[in-house]
Coordinates of C-alpha atoms in Angstrom, one line a residue:
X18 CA 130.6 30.8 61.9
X19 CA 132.2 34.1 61.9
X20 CA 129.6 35.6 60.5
X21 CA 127.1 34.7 62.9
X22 CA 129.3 35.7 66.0
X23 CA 129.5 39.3 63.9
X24 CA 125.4 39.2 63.5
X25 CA 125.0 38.4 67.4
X26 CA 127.3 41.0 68.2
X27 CA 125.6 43.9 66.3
X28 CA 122.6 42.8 67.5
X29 CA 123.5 42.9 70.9
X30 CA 125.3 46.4 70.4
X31 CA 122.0 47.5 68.9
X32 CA 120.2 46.9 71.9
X33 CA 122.4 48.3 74.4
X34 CA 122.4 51.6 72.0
X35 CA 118.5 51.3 72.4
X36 CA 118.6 50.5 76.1
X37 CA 120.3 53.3 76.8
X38 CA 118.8 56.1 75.2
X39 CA 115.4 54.6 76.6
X40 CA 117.3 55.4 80.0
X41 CA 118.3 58.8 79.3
X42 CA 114.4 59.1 77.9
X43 CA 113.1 58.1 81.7
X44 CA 115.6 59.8 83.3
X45 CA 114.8 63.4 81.5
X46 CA 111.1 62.3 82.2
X47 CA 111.6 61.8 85.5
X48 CA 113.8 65.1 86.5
X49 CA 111.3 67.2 84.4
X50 CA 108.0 65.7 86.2
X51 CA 110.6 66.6 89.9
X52 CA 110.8 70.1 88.5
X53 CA 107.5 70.8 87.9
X54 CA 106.4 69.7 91.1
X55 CA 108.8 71.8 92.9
X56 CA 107.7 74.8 90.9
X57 CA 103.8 74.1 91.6
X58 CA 104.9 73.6 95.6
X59 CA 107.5 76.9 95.3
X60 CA 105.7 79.0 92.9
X61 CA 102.2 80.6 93.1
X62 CA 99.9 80.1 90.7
X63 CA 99.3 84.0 89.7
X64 CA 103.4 84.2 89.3
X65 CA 103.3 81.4 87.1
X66 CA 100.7 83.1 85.0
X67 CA 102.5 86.6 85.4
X68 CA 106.0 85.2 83.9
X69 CA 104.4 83.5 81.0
X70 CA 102.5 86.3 79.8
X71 CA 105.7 88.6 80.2
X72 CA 107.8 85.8 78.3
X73 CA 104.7 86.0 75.9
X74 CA 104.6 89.7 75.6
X75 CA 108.6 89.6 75.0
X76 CA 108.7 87.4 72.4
X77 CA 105.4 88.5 70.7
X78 CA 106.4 92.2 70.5
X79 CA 109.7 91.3 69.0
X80 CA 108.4 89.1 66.6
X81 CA 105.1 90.7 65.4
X82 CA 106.3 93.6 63.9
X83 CA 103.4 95.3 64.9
X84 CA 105.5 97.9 67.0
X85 CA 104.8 101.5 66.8
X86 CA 107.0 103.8 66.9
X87 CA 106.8 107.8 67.9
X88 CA 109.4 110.3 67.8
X89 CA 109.2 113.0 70.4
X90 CA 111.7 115.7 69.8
X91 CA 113.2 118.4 72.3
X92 CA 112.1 121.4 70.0
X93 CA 109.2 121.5 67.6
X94 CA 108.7 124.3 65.0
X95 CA 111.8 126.2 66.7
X96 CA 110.0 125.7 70.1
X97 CA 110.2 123.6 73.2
X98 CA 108.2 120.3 72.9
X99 CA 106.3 120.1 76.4
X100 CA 105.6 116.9 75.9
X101 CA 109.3 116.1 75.4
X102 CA 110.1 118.1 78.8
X103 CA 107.2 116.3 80.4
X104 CA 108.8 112.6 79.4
X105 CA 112.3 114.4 80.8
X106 CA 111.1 114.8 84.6
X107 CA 108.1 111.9 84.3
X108 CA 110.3 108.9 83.4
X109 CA 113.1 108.9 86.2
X110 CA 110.1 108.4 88.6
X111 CA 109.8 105.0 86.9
X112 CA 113.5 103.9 87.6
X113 CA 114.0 101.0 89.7
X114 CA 117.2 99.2 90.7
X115 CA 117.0 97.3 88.1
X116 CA 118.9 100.0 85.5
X117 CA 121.9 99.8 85.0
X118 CA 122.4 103.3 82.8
X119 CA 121.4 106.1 84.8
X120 CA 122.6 109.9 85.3
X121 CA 122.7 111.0 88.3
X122 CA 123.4 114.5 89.8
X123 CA 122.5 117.2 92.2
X124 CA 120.9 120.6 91.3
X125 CA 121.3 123.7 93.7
X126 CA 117.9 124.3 94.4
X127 CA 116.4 120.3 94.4
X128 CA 116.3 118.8 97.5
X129 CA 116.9 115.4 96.2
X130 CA 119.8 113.7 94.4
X131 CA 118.6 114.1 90.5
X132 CA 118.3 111.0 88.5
X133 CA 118.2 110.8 84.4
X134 CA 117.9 109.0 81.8
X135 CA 121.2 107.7 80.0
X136 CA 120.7 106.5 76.1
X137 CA 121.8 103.3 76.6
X138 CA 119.1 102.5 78.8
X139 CA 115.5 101.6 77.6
X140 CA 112.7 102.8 80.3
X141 CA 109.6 100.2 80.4
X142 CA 106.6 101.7 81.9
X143 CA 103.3 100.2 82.4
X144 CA 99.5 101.9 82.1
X145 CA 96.4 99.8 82.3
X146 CA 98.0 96.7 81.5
X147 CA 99.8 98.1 78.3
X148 CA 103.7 98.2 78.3
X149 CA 105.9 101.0 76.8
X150 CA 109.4 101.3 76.2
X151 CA 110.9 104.5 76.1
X152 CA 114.6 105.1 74.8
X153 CA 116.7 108.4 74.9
X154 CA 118.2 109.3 72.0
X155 CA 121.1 112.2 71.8
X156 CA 122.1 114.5 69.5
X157 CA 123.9 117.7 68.5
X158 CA 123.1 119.3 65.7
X159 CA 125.8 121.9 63.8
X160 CA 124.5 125.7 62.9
X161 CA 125.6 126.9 60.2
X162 CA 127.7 130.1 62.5
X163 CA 131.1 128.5 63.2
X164 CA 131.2 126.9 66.6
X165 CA 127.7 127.0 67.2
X166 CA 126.1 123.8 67.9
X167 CA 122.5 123.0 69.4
X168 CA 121.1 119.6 71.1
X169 CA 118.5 118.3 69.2
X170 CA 117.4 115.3 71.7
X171 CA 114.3 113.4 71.2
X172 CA 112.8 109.8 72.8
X173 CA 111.3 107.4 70.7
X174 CA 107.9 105.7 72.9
X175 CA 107.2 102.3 71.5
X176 CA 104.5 100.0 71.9
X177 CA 102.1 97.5 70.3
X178 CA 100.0 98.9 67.3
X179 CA 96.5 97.6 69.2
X180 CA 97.2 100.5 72.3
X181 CA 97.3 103.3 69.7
X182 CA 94.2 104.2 70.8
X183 CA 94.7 104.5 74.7
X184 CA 98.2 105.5 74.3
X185 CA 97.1 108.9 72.2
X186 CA 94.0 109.1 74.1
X187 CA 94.8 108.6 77.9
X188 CA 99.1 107.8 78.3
X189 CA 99.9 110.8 76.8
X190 CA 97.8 113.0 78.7
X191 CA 98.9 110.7 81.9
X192 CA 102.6 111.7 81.1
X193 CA 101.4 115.5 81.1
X194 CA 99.2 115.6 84.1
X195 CA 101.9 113.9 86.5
X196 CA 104.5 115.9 85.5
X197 CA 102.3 119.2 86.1
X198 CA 101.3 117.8 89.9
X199 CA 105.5 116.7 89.8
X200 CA 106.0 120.8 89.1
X201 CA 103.6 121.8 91.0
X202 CA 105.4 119.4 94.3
X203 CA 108.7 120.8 93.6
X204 CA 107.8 124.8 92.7
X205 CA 109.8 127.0 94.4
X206 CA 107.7 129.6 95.8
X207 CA 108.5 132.8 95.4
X208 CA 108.2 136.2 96.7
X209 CA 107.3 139.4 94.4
X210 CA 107.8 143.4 96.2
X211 CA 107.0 146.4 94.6
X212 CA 110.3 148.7 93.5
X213 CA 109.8 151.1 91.2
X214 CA 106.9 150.7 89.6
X215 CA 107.9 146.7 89.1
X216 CA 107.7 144.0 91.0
X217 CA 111.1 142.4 92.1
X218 CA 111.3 138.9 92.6
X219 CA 113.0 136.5 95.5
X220 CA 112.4 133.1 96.5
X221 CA 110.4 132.4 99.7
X222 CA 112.6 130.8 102.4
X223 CA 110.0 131.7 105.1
X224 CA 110.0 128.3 106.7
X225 CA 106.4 128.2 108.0
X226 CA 103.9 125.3 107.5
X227 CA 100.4 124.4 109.6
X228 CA 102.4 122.0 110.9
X229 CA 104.7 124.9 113.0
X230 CA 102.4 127.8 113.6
X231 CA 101.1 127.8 117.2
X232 CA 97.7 127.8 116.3
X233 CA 94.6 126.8 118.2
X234 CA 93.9 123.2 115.9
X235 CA 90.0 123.6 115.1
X236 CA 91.2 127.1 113.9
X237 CA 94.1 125.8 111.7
X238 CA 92.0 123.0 110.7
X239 CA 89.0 125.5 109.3
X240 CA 91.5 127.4 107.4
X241 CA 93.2 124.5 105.7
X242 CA 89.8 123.1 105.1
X243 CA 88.6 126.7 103.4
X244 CA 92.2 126.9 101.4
X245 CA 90.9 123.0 99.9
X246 CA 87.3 124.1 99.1
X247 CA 88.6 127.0 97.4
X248 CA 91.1 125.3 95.1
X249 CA 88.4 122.7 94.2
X250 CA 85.6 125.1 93.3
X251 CA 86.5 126.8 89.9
X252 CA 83.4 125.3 88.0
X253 CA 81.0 126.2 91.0
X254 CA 82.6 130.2 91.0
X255 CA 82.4 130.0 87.2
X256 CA 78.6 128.7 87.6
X257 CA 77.4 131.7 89.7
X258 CA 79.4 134.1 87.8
X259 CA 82.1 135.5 90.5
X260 CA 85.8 135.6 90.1
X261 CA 88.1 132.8 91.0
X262 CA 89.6 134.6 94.1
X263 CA 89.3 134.4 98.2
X264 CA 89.8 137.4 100.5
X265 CA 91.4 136.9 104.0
X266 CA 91.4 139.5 107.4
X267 CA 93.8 138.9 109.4
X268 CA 93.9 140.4 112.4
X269 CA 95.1 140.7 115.7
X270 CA 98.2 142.1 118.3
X271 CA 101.5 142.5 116.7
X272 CA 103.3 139.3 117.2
X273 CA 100.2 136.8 116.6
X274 CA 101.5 135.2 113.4
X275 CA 100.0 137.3 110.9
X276 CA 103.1 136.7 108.3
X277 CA 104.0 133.5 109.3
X278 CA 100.6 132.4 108.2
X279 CA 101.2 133.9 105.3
X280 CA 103.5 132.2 104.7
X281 CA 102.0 129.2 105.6
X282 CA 99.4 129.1 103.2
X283 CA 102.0 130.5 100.9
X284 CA 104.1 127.1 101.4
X285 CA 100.9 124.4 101.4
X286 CA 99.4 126.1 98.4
X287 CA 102.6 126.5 96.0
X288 CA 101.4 129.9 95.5
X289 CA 103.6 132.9 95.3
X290 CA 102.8 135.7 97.5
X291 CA 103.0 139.8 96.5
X292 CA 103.9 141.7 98.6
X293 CA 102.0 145.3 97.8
X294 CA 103.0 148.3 99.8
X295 CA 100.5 150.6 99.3
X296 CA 102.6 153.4 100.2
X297 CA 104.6 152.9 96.6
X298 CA 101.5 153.0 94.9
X299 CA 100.4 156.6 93.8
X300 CA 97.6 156.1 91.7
X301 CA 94.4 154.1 90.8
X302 CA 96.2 153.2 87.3
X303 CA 99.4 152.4 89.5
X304 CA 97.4 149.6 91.2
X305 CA 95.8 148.0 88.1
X306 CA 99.1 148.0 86.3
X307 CA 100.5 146.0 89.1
X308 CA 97.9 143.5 89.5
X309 CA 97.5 143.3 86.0
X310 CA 101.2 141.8 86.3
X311 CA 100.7 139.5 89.3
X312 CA 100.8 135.6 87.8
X313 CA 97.5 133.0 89.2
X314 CA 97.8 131.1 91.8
X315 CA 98.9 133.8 93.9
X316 CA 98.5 135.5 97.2
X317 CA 98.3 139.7 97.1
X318 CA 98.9 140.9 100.3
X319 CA 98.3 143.9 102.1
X320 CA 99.7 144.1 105.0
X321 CA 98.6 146.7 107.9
X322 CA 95.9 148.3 106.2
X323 CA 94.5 150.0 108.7
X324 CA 97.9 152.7 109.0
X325 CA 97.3 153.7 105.3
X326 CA 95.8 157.4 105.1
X327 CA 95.3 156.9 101.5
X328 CA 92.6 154.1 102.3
X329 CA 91.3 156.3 105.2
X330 CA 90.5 159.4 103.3
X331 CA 88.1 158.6 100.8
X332 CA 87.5 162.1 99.1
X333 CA 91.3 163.0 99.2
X334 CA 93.5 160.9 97.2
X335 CA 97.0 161.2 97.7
X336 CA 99.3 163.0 94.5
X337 CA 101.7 161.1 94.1
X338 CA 105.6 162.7 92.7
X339 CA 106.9 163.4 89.4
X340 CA 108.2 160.5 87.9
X341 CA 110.4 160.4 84.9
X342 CA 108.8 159.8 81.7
X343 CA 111.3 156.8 80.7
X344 CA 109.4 154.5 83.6
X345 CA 107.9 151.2 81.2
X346 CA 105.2 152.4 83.4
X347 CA 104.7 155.8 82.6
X348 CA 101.7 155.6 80.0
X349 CA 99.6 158.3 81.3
X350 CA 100.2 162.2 81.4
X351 CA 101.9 163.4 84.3
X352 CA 99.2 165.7 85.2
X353 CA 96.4 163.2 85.2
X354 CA 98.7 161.0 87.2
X355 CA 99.1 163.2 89.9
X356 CA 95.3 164.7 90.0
X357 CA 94.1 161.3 89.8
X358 CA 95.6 159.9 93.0
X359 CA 95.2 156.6 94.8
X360 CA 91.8 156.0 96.7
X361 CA 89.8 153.5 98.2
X362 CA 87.6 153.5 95.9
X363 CA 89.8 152.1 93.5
X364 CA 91.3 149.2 95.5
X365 CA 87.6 148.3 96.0
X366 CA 87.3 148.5 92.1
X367 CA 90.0 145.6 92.0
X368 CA 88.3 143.7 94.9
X369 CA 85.3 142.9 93.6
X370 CA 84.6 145.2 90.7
X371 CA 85.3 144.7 86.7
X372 CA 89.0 144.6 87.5
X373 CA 88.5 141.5 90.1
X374 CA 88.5 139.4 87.2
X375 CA 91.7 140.2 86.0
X376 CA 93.5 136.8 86.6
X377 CA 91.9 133.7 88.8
X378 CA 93.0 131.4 91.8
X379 CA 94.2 134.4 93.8
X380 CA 93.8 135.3 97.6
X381 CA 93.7 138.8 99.3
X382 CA 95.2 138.9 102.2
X383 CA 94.7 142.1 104.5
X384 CA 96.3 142.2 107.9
X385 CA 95.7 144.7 110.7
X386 CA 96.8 145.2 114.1
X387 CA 93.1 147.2 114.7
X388 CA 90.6 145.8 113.1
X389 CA 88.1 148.7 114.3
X390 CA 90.4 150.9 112.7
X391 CA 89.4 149.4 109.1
X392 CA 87.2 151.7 106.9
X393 CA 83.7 149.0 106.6
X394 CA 83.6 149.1 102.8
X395 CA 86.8 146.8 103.2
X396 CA 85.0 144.5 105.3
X397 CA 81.6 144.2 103.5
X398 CA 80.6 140.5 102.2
X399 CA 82.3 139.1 99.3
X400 CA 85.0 141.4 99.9
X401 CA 86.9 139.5 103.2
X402 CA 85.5 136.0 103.0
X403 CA 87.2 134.9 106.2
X404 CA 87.9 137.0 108.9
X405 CA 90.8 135.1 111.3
X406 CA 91.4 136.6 114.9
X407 CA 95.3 135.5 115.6
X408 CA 95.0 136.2 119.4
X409 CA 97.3 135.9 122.2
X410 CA 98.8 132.6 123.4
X411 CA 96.8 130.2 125.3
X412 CA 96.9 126.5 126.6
X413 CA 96.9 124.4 123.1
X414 CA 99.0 126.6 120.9
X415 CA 101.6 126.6 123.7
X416 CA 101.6 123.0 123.1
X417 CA 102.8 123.4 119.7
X418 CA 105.6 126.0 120.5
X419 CA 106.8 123.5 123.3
X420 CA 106.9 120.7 120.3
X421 CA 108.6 122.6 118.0
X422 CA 111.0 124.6 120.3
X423 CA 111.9 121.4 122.8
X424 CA 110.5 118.5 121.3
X425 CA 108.6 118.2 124.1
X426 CA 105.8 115.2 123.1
X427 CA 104.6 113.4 126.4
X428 CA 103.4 115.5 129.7
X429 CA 105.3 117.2 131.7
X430 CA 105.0 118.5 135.2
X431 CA 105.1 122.3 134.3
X432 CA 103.0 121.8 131.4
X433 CA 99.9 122.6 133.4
X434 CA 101.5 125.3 135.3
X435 CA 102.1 127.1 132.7
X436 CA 98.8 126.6 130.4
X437 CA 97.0 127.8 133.9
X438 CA 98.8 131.4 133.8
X439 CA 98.4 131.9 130.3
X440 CA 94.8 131.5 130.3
X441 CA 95.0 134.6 132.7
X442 CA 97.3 136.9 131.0
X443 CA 97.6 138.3 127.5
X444 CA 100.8 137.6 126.2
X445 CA 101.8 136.8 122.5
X446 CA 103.1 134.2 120.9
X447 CA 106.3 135.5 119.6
X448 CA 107.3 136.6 123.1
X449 CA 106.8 133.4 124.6
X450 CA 109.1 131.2 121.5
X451 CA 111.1 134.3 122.7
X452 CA 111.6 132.6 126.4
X453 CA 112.0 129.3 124.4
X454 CA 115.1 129.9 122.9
X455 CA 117.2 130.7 125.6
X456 CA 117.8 127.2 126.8
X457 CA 117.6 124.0 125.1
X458 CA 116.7 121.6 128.1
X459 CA 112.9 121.2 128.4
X460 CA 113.4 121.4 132.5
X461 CA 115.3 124.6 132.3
X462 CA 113.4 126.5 129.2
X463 CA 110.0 125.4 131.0
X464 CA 111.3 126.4 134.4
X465 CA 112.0 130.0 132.5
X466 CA 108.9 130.5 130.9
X467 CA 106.9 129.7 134.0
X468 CA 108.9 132.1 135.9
X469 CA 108.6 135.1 133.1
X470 CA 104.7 134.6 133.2
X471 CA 104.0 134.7 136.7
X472 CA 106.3 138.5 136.5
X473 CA 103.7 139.0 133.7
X474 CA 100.9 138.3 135.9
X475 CA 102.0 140.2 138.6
X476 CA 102.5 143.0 136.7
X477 CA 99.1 143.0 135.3
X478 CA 97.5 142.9 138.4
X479 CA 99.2 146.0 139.8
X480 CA 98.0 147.4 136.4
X481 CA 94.8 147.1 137.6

């Protein structure tokens, strides 16, 4: 009897075990079907997709072995690895907020606060679908001089072996090409004058863009337009067999704008300017040996070349002094030196003659306060491609000044007044940012300008 009651209860204890893991079973079933649901209602189909591929991806690369792995080092054969500099300014562009590892500083002459990559933290960058992990690696290496150390860095790119292809052929150069437009962004321009025989070099802090100079806006327009078509055009000036270089005449009163649009195009362009007085140049071999040190992408200018005698008097070249024989210069015999002189003739030589090809992607500049001063050789075709009149001020590039000087947007009631006298006098724009500056409420400053133009007017009229 026992023995039955211990069967029964077994059995029954058997069933309840049973019962309720079939329970649990529907239970699991049924909170798993919930959750699906709610991540179908909350969850868009394309991020659904997205996440499993990247959980895919994950797991694959760590599992395939099929990695590869390529070590770019700081140096290579004792010199610097641009590729390794390239990766250096190209993959803190890719940091989000995400990283936890980051270096972070700022540099005198960087604008921004500097981020860089720490070695305990692996970059991931992306390129036509393919992913890459970067990591930083840091190391110092001992020389055998006591005390004497040297940083041998290096990042190891990783990624799967079926990109080697498009990662050799098309991500590398990528890397290379963004960091030269990245240089090219944050280049300091710089300015280059003529002391000695050498040029002496200082960074442009000239402050002028298109976006400041009181220009009339179809003109500024048509020479940042020109400036474009040049840059683009190397294959079309290499096609028909002329230099890689534009030539600019600038001209007009003193006071126009000549050197602020200088240094305008100096600023949009990232080009550095030269700055050649033609005064400290003695001889025709003078002149090529300083062009023949100016870098590309640069602009030569000449400033006020209508005041220089030497340019004026063809068939007398200037002699130029004595100088000492230690000069790196000083190649030629003194007595040739000084009977050879400098002459038009050979600035034209540089201009579009054998010694024009000396370097590419450069503009001339020339500036004059009298253009019908200027000898016509200088301004024959394919010598001054442009010629720009910077006249006196009138309605719109008043408009501008009053922007930049009062942050004066909308209308104003003097606004008309004032455009009205200017279009009957002859007054510059420098004098008028002058009248600007002397007060800094638009009413007042306005109220002062008007009043300073109509004395203008009446004074010209009495002229007359």
């Amino acid at each position: 009897m026992r023995s039955s009651y211990e069967g029964l209860f077994s059995s029954f204890t058997t069933f309840r075990s049973a019962s309720s893991w079939f329970e649990l079973y529907a239970a699991f079933s049924t909170f798993m079907m919930l959750f699906r649901t709610a991540i179908n209602d909350l969850i868009p189909r394309q991020a659904q997709s997205f996440i499993v591929s990247k959980l895919k991806d994950l797991f694959s690369d760590r599992q395939s072995g099929n990695l590869v792995t390529l070590q770019i080092h700081q140096y290579w054969d004792g010199q610097r690895n641009l590729l390794f500099h390239a990766a250096k300014e190209y993959l803190p562009e890719r940091i989000t907020h995400t990283y936890k590892a980051l270096k972070v500083g700022k540099l005198e002459k960087h604008k921004k606060v500097v981020l860089a990559i720490d070695e305990k933290q692996e970059v991931v960058d992306e390129f036509e679908g393919i992913k890459l992990n970067w990591k930083l690696t840091e190391s110092v290496k001992e020389q055998d001089r006591k005390y004497d150390k040297v940083t041998d860095n290096s990042f190891v790119l990783s990624f799967d072996e079926k990109h080697r292809e498009i990662v050799m052929s098309k991500y590398i150069p990528h890397v290379l090409r963004t960091h030269e437009a990245m240089k090219a962004e944050q280049r300091i321009v710089k300015i280059y004058s003529l002391s000695s025989r050498q040029w002496k070099k200082s960074d442009l802090t000239h402050p002028a863009t298109f976006d400041t100079l009181a220009l009339d806006p179809e003109l500024k327009q048509s020479i940042i337009g020109d400036l474009n078509r040049f840059l683009k055009r190397k294959e079309l000036y290499k096609k028909v067999g002329k230099p890689w270089k534009r030539g600019y005449l600038l001209y007009g009163p003193p006071g126009t704008g000549k050197s602020s649009l200088i240094a305008a195009m100096a600023n949009y362009l990232k080009f550095d300017i030269y700055d050649l007085e033609l005064t400290r140049v003695y001889s025709n071999s003078d002149l090529m040996r300083a062009m023949s040190d100016t870098s590309n992408r640069s602009i030569i200018v000449i400033e006020d070349i209508d005041c220089n005698k030497e340019v004026h008097a063809r068939s007398k070249p200037s002699k130029g002094p004595d100088f000492d024989s230690d000069s790196e210069f000083d190649t030629i015999p003194k007595i040739a030196k000084v009977s050879e002189g400098f002459t038009l003739s050979g600035l034209l030589n540089y201009m579009d003659g054998l010694w024009s090809s000396c370097g590419e992607e450069r503009i001339i500049v020339f500036t004059t306060n009298h253009v019908e001063k200027i000898d016509p050789a200088l301004l024959r075709a394919g010598r001054m491609d442009m010629h720009i009149n910077l006249s006196f001020c009138k309605a719109k590039a008043f408009r501008i000044l009053a922007s930049n000087y009062l942050d004066l947007q909308g209308p104003h009631p003097l606004l008309e007044q004032i455009e009205e006298v200017l279009e009957k006098i002859e007054v510059t724009p420098a004098i008028v940012a002058e009248q600007l500056l002397r007060n800094e409420d638009p009413d007042v400053a306005l109220e002062q300008v008007l009043n300073f133009l109509k004395e203008k007017q009446t004074e010209s009229n009495e002229q007359k």
